[in-house]
mmCIF file of C-alpha atoms in Angstrom:
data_model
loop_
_atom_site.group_PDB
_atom_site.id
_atom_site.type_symbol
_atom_site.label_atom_id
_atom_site.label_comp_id
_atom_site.label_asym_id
_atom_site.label_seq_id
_atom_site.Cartn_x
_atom_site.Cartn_y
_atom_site.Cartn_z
ATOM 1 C CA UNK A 12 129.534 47.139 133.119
ATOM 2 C CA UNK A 13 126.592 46.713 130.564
ATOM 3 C CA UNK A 14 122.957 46.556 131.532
ATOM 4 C CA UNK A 15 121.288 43.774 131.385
ATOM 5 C CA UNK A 16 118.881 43.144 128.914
ATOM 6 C CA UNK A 17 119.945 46.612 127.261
ATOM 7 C CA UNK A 18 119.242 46.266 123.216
ATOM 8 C CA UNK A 19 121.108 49.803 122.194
ATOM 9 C CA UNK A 20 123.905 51.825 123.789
ATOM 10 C CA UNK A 21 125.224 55.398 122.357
ATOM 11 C CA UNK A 22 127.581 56.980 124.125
ATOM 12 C CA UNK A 23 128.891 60.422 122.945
ATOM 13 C CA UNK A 24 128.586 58.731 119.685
ATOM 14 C CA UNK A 25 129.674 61.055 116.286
ATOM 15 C CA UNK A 26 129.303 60.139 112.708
ATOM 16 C CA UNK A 27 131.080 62.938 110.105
ATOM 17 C CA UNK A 28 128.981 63.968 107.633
ATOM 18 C CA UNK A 29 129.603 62.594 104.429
ATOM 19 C CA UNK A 30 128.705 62.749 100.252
ATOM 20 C CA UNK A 31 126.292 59.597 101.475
ATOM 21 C CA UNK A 32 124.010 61.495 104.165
ATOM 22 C CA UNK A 33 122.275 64.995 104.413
ATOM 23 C CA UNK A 34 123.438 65.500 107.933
ATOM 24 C CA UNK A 35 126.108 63.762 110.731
ATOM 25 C CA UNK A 36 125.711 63.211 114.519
ATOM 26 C CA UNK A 37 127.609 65.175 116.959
ATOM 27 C CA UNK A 38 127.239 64.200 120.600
ATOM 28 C CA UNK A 39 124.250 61.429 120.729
ATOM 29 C CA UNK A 40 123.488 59.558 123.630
ATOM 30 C CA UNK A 41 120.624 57.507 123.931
ATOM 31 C CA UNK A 42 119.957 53.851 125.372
ATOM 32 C CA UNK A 43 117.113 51.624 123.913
ATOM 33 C CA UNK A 44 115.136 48.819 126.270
ATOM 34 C CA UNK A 45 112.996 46.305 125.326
ATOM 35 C CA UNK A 46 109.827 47.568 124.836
ATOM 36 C CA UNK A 47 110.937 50.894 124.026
ATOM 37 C CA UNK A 48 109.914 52.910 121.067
ATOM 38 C CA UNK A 49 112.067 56.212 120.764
ATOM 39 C CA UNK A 50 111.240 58.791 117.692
ATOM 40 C CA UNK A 51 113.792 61.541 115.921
ATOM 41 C CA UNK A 52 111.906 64.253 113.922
ATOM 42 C CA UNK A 53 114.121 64.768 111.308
ATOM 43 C CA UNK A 54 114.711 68.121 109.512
ATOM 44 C CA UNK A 55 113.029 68.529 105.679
ATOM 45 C CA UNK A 56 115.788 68.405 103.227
ATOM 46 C CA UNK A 57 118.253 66.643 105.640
ATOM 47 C CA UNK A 58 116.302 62.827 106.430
ATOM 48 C CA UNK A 59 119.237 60.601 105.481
ATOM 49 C CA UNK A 60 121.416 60.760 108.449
ATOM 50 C CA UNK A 61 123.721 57.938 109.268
ATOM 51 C CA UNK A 62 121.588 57.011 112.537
ATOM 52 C CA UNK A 63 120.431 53.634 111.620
ATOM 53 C CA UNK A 64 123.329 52.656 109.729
ATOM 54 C CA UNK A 65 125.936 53.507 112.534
ATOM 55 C CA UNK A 66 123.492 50.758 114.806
ATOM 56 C CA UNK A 67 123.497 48.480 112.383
ATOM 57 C CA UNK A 68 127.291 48.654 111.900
ATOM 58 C CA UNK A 69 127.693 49.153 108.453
ATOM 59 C CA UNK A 70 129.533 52.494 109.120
ATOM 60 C CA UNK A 71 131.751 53.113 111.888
ATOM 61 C CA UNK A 72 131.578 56.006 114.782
ATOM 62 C CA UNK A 73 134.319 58.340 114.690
ATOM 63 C CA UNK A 74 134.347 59.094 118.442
ATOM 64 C CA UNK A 75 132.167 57.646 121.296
ATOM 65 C CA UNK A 76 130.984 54.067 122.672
ATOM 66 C CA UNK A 77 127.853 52.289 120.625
ATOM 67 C CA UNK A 78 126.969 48.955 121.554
ATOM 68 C CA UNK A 79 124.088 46.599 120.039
ATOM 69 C CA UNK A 80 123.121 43.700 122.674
ATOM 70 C CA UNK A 81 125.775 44.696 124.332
ATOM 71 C CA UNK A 82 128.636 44.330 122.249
ATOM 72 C CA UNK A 83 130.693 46.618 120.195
ATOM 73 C CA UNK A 84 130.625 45.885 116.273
ATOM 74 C CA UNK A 85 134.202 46.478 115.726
ATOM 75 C CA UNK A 86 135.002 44.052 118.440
ATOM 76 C CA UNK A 87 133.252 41.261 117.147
ATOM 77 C CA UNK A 88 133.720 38.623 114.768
ATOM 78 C CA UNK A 89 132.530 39.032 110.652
ATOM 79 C CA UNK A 90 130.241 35.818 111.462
ATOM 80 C CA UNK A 91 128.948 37.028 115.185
ATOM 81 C CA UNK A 92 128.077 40.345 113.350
ATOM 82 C CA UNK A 93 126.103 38.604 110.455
ATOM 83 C CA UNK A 94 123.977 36.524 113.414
ATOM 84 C CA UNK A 95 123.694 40.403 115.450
ATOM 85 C CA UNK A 96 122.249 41.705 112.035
ATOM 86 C CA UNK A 97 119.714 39.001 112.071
ATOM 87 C CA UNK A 98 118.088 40.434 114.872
ATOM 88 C CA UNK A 99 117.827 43.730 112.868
ATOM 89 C CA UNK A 100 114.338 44.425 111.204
ATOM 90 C CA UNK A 101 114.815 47.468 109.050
ATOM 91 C CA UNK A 102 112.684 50.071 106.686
ATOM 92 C CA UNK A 103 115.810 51.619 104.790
ATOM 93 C CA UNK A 104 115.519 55.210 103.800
ATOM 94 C CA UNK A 105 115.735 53.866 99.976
ATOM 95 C CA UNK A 106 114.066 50.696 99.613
ATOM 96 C CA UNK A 107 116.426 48.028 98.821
ATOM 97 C CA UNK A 108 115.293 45.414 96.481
ATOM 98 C CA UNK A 109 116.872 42.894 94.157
ATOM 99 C CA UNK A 110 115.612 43.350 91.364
ATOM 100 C CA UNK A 111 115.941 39.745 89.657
ATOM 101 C CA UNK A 112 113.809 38.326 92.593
ATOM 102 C CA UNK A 113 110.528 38.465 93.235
ATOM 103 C CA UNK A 114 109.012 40.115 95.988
ATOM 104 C CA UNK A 115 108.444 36.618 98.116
ATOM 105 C CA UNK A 116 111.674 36.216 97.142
ATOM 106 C CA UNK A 117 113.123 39.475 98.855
ATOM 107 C CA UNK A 118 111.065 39.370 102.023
ATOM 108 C CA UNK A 119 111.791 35.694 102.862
ATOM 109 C CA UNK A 120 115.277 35.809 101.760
ATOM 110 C CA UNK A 121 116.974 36.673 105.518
ATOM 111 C CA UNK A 122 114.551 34.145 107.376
ATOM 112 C CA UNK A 123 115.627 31.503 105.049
ATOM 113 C CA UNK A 124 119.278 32.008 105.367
ATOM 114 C CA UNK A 125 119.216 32.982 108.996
ATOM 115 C CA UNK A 126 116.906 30.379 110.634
ATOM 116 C CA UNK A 127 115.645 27.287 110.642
ATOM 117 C CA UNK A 128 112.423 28.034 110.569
ATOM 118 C CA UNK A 129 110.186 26.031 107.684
ATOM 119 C CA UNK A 130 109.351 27.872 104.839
ATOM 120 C CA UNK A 131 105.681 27.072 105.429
ATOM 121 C CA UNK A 132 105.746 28.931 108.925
ATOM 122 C CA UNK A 133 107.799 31.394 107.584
ATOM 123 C CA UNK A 134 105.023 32.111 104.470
ATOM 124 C CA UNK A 135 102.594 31.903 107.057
ATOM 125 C CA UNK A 136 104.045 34.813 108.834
ATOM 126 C CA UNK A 137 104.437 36.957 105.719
ATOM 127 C CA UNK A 138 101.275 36.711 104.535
ATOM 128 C CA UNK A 139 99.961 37.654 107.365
ATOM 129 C CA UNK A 140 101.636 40.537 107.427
ATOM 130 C CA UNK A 141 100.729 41.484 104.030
ATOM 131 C CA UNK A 142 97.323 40.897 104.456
ATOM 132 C CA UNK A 143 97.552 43.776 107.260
ATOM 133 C CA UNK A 144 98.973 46.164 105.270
ATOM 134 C CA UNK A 145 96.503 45.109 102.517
ATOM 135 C CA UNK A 146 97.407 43.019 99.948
ATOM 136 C CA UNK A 147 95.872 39.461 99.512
ATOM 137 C CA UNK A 148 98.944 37.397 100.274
ATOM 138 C CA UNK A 149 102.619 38.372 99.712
ATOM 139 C CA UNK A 150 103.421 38.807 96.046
ATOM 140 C CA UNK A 151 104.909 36.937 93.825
ATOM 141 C CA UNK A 152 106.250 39.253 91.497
ATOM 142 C CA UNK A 153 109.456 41.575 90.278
ATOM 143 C CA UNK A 154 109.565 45.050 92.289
ATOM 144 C CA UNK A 155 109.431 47.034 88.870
ATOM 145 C CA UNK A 156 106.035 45.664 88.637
ATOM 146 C CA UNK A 157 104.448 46.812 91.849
ATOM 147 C CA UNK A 158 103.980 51.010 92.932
ATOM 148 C CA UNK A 159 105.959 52.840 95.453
ATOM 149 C CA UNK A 160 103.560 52.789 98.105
ATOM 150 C CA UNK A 161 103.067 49.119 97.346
ATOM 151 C CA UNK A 162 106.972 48.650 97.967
ATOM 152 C CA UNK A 163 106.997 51.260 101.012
ATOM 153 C CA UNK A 164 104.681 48.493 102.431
ATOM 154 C CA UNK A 165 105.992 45.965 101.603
ATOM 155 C CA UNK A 166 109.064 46.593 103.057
ATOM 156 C CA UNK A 167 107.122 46.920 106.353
ATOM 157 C CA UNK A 168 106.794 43.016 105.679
ATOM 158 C CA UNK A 169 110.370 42.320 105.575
ATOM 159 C CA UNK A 170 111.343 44.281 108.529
ATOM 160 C CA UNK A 171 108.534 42.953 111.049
ATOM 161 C CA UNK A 172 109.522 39.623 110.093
ATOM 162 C CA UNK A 173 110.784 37.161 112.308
ATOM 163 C CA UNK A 174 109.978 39.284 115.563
ATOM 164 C CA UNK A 175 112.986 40.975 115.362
ATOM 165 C CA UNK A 176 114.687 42.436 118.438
ATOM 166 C CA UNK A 177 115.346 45.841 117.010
ATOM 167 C CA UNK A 178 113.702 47.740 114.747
ATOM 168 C CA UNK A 179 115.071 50.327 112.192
ATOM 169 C CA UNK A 180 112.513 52.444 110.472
ATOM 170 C CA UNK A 181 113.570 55.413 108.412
ATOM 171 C CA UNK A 182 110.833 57.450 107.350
ATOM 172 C CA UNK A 183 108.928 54.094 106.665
ATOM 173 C CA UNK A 184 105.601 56.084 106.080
ATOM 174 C CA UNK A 185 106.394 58.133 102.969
ATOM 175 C CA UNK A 186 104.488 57.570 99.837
ATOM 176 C CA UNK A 187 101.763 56.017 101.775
ATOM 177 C CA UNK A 188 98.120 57.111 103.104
ATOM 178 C CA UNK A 189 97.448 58.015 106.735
ATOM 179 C CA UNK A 190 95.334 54.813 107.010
ATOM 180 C CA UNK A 191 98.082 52.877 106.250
ATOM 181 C CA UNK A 192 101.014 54.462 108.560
ATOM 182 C CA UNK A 193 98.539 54.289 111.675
ATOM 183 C CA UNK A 194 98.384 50.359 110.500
ATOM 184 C CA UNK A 195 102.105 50.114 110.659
ATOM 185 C CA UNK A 196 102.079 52.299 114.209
ATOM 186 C CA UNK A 197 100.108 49.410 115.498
ATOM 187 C CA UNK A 198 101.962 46.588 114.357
ATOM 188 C CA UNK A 199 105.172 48.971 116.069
ATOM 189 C CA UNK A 200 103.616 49.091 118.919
ATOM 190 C CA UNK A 201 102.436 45.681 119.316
ATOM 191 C CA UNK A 202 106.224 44.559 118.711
ATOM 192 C CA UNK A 203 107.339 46.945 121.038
ATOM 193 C CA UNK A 204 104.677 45.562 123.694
ATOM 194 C CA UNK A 205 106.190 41.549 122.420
ATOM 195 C CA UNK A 206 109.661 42.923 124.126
ATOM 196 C CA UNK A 207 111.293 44.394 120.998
ATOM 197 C CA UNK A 208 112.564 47.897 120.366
ATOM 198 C CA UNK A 209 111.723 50.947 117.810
ATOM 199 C CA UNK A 210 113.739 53.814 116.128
ATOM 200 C CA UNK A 211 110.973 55.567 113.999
ATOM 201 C CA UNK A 212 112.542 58.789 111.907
ATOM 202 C CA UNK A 213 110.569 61.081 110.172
ATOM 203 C CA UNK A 214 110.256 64.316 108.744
ATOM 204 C CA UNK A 215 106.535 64.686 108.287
ATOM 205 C CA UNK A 216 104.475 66.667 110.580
ATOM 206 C CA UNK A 217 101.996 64.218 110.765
ATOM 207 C CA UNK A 218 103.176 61.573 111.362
ATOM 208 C CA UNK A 219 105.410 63.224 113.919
ATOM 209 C CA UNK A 220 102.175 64.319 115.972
ATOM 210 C CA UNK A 221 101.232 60.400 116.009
ATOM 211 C CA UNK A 222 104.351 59.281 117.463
ATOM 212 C CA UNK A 223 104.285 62.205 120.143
ATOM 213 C CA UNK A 224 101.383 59.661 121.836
ATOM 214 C CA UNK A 225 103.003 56.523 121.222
ATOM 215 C CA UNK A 226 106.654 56.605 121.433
ATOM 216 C CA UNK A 227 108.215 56.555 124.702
ATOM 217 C CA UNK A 228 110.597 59.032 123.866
ATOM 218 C CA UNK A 229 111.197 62.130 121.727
ATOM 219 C CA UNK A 230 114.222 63.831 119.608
ATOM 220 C CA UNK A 231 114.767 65.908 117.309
ATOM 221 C CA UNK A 232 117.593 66.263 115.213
ATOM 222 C CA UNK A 233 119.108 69.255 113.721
ATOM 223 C CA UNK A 234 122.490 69.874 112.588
ATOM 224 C CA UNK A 235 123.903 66.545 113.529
ATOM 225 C CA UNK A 236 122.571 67.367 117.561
ATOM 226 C CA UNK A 237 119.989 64.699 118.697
ATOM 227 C CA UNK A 238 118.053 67.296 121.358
ATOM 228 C CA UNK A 239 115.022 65.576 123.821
ATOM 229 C CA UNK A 240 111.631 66.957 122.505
ATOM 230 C CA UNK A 241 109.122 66.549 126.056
ATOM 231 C CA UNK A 242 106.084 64.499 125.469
ATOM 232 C CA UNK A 243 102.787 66.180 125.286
#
């Protein structure tokens, strides 16, 4: 029987390695809560691992149970999945952009096909957002025109918007200064503290040593083995 309330469920869950990813995942168990914030310390030269993409569905497990809001992906419709992704906020190891929209365009793009939200509250939202990770308002310009660390946070924009249930955040502090990740820590945390849940990965040492305080769990992943790393 599922738990109630439970967000994520892996069970014995392994993904093969593959040309796509650095490293697989042999074995992992784990079960995220709302309000919990778990972190994986990734290995340098082996951060894309198919960890968030295997929760989000896009690839499938080769052995094991996983389960997102209770509910296997495979077992679910193409429609119910698209509504389950909604829920999904998401810093992708590559940032994804399309590249013949502008940014406003990107970031408000799910909200506006998923919701019926206006677009006023919606802009609202964003801009806020922006402003915190400090920019003026949210741009309204093609990605080629903006830096990486500009894009790095914007993306933190996209995936904190709409107070989404889960979120996905694959080494979303790269490229940017220490200021800014400990902004994007808080905005994780306050999330977390709203009722959603956090997967942070990350290969850098310091961030790692901020997440040791913060997250209420601790892995680290080496060789496709997700091992428990005690808090300080």
């Amino acid at each position: 029987m599922n738990e109630p309330g439970l967000l994520v469920e892996l069970e014995n869950v392994s993904v093969p390695g593959s040309p796509w990813f650095d490293v697989g995942l042999s074995d992992v168990s784990f079960r995220l809560r709302p309000g919990d914030w778990i972190a994986v310390r990734l290995e340098p030269g082996a951060t894309h691992c198919p960890l968030a993409d295997a929760i989000s569905g896009l690839i499938p497990v080769e052995q094991g149970r996983l389960r997102y809001l209770g509910k296997a992906w495979e077992e679910v419709s193409s429609r119910e999945a698209d509504r389950m992704r909604s829920t999904l906020g998401r810093v992708f190891e590559q940032t994804n952009w399309i590249s013949n929209l502008d940014i406003d365009e990107n970031i408000l793009l799910s909200q506006r096909y998923h919701t019926q939200r206006p677009e006023s509250e919606i802009r609202e939202e964003a801009d806020r957002l922006a402003r915190n990770f400090g920019f003026d308002q949210l741009p309204g310009i093609r990605p080629a025109h903006l830096t990486t660390s500009d894009l790095v946070r914007l993306s933190w924009v996209r995936a904190l918007l709409g107070s989404p249930r889960l979120l996905l955040l694959e080494r979303p502090a790269r490229e940017c200064t220490p200021i800014w990740r400990d902004r994007l820590m808080t905005e994780v945390a306050a999330a977390c503290a709203r009722g959603a849940a956090a997967l942070w990965l990350t290969d850098d040492p310091a961030t790692w040593a901020g997440l040791q305080h913060k997250a209420v769990l601790l892995f680290a992943l080496n060789d496709s083995t997700m091992t428990p790393v005690p808090k300080p």
